Coordinates of C-alpha atoms and ligand atoms in Angstrom, one line a residue:
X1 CA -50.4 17.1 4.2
X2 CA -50.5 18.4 7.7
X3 CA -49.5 21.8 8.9
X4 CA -46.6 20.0 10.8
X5 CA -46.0 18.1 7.8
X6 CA -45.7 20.9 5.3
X7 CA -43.1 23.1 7.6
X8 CA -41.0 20.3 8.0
X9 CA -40.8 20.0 4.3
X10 CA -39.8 23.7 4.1
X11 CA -37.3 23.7 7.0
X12 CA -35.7 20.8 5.4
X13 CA -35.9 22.5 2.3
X14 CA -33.9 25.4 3.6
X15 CA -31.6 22.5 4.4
X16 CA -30.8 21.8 1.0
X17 CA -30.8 25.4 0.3
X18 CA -28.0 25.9 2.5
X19 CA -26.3 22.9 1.1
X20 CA -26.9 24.0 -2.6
X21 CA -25.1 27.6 -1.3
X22 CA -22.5 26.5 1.3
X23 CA -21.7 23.0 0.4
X24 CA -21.7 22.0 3.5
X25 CA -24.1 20.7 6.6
X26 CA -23.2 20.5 10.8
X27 CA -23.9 16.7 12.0
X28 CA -27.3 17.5 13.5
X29 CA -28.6 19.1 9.8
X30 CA -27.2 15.9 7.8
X31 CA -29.1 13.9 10.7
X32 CA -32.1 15.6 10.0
X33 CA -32.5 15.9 6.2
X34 CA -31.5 12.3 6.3
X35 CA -34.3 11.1 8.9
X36 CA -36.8 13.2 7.4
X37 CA -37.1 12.7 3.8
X38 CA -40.2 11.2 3.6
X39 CA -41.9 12.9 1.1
X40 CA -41.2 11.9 -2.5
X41 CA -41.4 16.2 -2.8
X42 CA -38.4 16.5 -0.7
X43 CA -35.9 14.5 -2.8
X44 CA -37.2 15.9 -6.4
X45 CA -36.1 19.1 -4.6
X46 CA -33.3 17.7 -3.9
X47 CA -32.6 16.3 -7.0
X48 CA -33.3 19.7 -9.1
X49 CA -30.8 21.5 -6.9
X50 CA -28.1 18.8 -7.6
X51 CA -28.5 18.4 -11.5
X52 CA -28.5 22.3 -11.5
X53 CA -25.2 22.1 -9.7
X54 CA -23.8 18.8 -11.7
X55 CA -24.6 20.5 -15.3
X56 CA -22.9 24.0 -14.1
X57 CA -19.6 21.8 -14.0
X58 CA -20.2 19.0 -16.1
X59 CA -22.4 20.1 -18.3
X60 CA -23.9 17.2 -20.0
X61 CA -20.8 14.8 -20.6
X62 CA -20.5 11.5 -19.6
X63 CA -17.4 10.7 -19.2
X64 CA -16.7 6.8 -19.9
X65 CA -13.2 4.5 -17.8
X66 CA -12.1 1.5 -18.3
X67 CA -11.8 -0.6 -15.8
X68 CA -9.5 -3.4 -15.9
X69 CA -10.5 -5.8 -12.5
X70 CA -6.8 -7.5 -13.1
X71 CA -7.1 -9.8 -9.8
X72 CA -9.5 -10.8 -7.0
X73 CA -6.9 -12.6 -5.1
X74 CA -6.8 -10.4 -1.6
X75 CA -4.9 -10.7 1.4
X76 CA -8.0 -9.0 3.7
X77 CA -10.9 -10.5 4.9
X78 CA -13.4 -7.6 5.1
X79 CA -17.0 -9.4 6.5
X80 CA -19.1 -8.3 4.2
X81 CA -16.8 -8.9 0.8
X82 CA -17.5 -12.0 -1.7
X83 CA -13.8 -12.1 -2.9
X84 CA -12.4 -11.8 0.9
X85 CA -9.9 -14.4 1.7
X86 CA -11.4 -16.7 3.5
X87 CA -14.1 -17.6 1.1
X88 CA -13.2 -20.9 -0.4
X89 CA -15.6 -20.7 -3.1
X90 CA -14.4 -17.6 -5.3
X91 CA -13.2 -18.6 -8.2
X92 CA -9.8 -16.5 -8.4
X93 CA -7.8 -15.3 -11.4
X94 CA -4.8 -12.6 -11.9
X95 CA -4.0 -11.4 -15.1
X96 CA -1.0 -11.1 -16.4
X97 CA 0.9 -8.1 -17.4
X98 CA 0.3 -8.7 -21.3
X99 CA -3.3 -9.3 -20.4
X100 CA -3.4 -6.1 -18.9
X101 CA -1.5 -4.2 -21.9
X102 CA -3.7 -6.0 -24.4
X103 CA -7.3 -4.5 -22.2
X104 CA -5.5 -1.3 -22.4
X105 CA -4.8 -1.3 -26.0
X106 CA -8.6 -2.7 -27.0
X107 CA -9.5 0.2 -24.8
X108 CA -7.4 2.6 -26.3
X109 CA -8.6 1.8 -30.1
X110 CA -12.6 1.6 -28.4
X111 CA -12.0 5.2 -27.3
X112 CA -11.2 5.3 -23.5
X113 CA -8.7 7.5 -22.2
X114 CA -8.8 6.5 -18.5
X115 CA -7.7 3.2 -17.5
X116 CA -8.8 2.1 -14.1
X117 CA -6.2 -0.8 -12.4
X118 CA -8.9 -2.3 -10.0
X119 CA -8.0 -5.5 -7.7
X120 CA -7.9 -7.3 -4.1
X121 CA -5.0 -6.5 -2.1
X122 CA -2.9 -9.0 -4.2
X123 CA 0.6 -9.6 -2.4
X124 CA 1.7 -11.5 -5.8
X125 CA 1.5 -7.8 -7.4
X126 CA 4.4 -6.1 -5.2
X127 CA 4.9 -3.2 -5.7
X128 CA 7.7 -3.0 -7.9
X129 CA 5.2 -4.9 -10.2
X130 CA 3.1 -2.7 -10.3
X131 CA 5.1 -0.2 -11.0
X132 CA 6.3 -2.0 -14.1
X133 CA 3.2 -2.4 -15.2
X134 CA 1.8 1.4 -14.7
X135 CA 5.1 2.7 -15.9
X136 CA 4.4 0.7 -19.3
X137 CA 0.9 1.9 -20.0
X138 CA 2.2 5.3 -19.3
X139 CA 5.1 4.7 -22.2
X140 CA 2.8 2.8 -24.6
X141 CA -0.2 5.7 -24.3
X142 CA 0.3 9.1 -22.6
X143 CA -2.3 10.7 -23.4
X144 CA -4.3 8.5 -20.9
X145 CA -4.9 9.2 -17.1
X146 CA -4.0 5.7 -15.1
X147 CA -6.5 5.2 -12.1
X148 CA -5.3 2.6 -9.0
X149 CA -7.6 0.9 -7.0
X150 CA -5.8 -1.7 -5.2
X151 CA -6.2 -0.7 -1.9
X152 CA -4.0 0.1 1.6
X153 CA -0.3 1.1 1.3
X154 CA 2.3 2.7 2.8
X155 CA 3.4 6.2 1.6
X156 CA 6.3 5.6 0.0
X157 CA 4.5 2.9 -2.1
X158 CA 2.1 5.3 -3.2
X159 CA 4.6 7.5 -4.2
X160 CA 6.5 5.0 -6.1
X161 CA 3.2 3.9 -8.3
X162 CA 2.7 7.9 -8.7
X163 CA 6.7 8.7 -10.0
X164 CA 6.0 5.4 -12.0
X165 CA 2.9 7.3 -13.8
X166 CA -0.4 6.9 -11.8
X167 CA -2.7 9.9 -11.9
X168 CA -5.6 8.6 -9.6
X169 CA -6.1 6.6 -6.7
X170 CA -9.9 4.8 -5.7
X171 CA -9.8 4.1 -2.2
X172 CA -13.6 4.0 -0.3
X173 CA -13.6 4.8 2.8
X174 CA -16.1 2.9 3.2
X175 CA -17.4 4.2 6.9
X176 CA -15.7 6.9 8.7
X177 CA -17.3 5.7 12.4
X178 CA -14.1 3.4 14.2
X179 CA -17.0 1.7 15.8
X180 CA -18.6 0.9 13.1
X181 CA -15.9 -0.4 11.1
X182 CA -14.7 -2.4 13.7
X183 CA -18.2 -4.3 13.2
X184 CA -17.3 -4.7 9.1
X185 CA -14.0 -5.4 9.2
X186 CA -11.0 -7.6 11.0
X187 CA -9.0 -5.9 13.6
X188 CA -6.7 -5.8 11.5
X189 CA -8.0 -3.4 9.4
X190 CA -9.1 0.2 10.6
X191 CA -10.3 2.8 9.7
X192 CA -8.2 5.5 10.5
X193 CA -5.6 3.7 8.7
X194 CA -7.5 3.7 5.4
X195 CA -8.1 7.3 6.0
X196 CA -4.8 8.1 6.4
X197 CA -4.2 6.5 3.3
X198 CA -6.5 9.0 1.7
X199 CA -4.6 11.9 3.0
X200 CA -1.5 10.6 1.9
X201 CA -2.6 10.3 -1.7
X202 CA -3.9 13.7 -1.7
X203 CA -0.7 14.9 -0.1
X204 CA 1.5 13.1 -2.7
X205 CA -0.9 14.5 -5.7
X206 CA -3.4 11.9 -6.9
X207 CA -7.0 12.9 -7.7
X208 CA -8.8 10.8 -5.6
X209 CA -11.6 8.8 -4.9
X210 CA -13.5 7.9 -2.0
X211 CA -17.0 6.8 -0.6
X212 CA -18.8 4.4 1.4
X213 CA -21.4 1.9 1.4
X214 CA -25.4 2.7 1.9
X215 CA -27.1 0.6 4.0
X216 CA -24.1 -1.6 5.6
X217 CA -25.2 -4.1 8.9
X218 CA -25.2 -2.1 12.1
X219 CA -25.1 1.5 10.2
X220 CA -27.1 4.3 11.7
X221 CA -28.1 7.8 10.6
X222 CA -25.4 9.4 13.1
X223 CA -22.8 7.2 10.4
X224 CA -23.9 8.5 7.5
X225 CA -24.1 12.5 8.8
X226 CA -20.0 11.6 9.7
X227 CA -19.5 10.1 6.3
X228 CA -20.8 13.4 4.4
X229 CA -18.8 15.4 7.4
X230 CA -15.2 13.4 6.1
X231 CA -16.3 13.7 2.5
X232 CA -16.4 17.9 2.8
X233 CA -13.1 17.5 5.2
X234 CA -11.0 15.6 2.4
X235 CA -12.7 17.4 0.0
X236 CA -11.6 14.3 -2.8
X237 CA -11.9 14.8 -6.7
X238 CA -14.3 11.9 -7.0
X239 CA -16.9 10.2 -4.9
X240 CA -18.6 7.0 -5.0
X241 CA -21.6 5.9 -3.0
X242 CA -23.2 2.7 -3.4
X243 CA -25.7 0.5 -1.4
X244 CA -24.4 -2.7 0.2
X245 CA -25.1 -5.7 -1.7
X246 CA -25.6 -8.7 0.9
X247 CA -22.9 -11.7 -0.8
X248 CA -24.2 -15.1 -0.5
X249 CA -20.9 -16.4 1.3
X250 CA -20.3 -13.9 3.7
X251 CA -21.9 -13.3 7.4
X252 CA -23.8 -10.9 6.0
X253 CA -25.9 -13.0 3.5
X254 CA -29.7 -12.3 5.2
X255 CA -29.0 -9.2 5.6
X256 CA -31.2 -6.7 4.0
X257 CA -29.3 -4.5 1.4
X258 CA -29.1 -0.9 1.0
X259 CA -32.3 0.9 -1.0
X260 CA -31.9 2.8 -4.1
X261 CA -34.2 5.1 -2.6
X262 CA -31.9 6.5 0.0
X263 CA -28.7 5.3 -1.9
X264 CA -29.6 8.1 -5.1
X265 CA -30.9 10.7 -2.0
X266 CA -27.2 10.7 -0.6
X267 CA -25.8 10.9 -4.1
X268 CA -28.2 14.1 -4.7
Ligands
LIG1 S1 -9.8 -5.2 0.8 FE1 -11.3 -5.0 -0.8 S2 -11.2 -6.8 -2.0 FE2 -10.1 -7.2 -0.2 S3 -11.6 -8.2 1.2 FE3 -11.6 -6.0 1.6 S4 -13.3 -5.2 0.3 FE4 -12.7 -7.3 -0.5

């Protein structure tokens, strides 16, 4: 290793040092630890500092959900997704309401004590459905936390699911750039909206969940420094980052996906 080589390891080191202590990064710094983690050194470093964190407040639990995916009809047409709308080949299928109750009560006798409600943007399952449904599994087993992922709503809606029983709410942000949305998404869709859907959730008193995709089309470095900068604004309860996965009927398909390499370095 060069001189240049080996003080660029130790500035970036002091990088995660500062992380580790502060929790937080400026743009530049994220830029920088990003672009320069070449050496295999740097991320074990990483890595250390995060378990050391992660077993301070977890300990070593794993704590298991169950996820019910209850429909993959959607109403949105977001490029890069295989059960978007206008794909004609997805095989769709909605459960029913005592489909859902029976998941919940195989769950329940398995051991889980989350459920997670995860579909498309299904208009079939109104609101007031929902709502039904979330206010049932609350009856049948309270001592269970009831997660949502079923995507953009208004605030009121939101509050209705959480009077109804809802704890949670998954809702990725899934790249805070406009610009860059814009290039994933219908105009229809943006991203401040989806964000403000975050803040409304946290403002209504969901633990939430947010993240975003590694490696999307058209994502730079400067994207992922403002995705870690919106994580440490909203400051959410749960976070999920995972690498994009190229679908074979999308625009997307010869795309390259997003590495585990860099995907598990963002997650340390
Ligand atoms: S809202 Fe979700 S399920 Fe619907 S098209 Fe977009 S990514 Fe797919």
């Amino acid at each position: 290793m060069s001189n240049y080589e080996t003080s660029q390891t130790s500035d970036l080191k002091e990088l995660i040092n500062k992380l580790r202590d502060t929790q937080t990064l400026s743009k530049n710094e994220w830029i920088r630890l990003i672009d320069g983690r070449t050496p295999p050194e740097l991320a074990n470093y990483l890595f250390e500092n995060a378990r050391e964190v992660r077993i301070t407040h977890y300990g070593h639990n794993v704590y298991v959900r169950g996820l019910i995916e209850f429909t993959n009809y959607c109403r949105n047409d977001c490029y890069y997704c295989g059960i978007r709308k206008s794909n004609l080949n997805a095989h769709r299928y909605r459960l029913t309401k005592e489909e859902i109750l029976n998941c919940c009560k195989t769950g329940y006798e398995l051991g889980f004590r989350t459920f997670v409600l995860q579909g498309g943007e299904d208009g079939w399952f109104t609101v007031p459905r929902l709502a039904d449904i979330v206010s049932d599994i609350h009856k049948n087993w309270p001592d269970c936390a009831i997660t949502l992922s079923v995507g953009e709503m208004e605030h009121d809606a939101y509050q209705t699911l959480f009077d109804a029983g809802a704890d949670r709410y998954l809702l990725r942000h899934e790249t805070y750039n406009d610009a860059h949305y814009r290039k994933l998404h219908p105009a229809s869709l943006s991203a401040r909206h989806r964000q403000n859907c975050l803040w409304d959730l946290k403002s209504i008193g969901y633990q939430i969940g947010t993240g975003f995709m590694v490696g999307a089309p058209f994502q730079t470095t400067e994207n992922l420094a403002d995705d870690m900068l919106f994580l440490k604004e909203l400051n959410p309860h749960m976070v999920g980052i995972g690498p994009f996965i190229p679908h074979h009927d999308t625009q997307f398909a010869e795309e390259p996906a997003g590495t585990l390499e860099l995907t598990l370095y963002l997650l340390g």
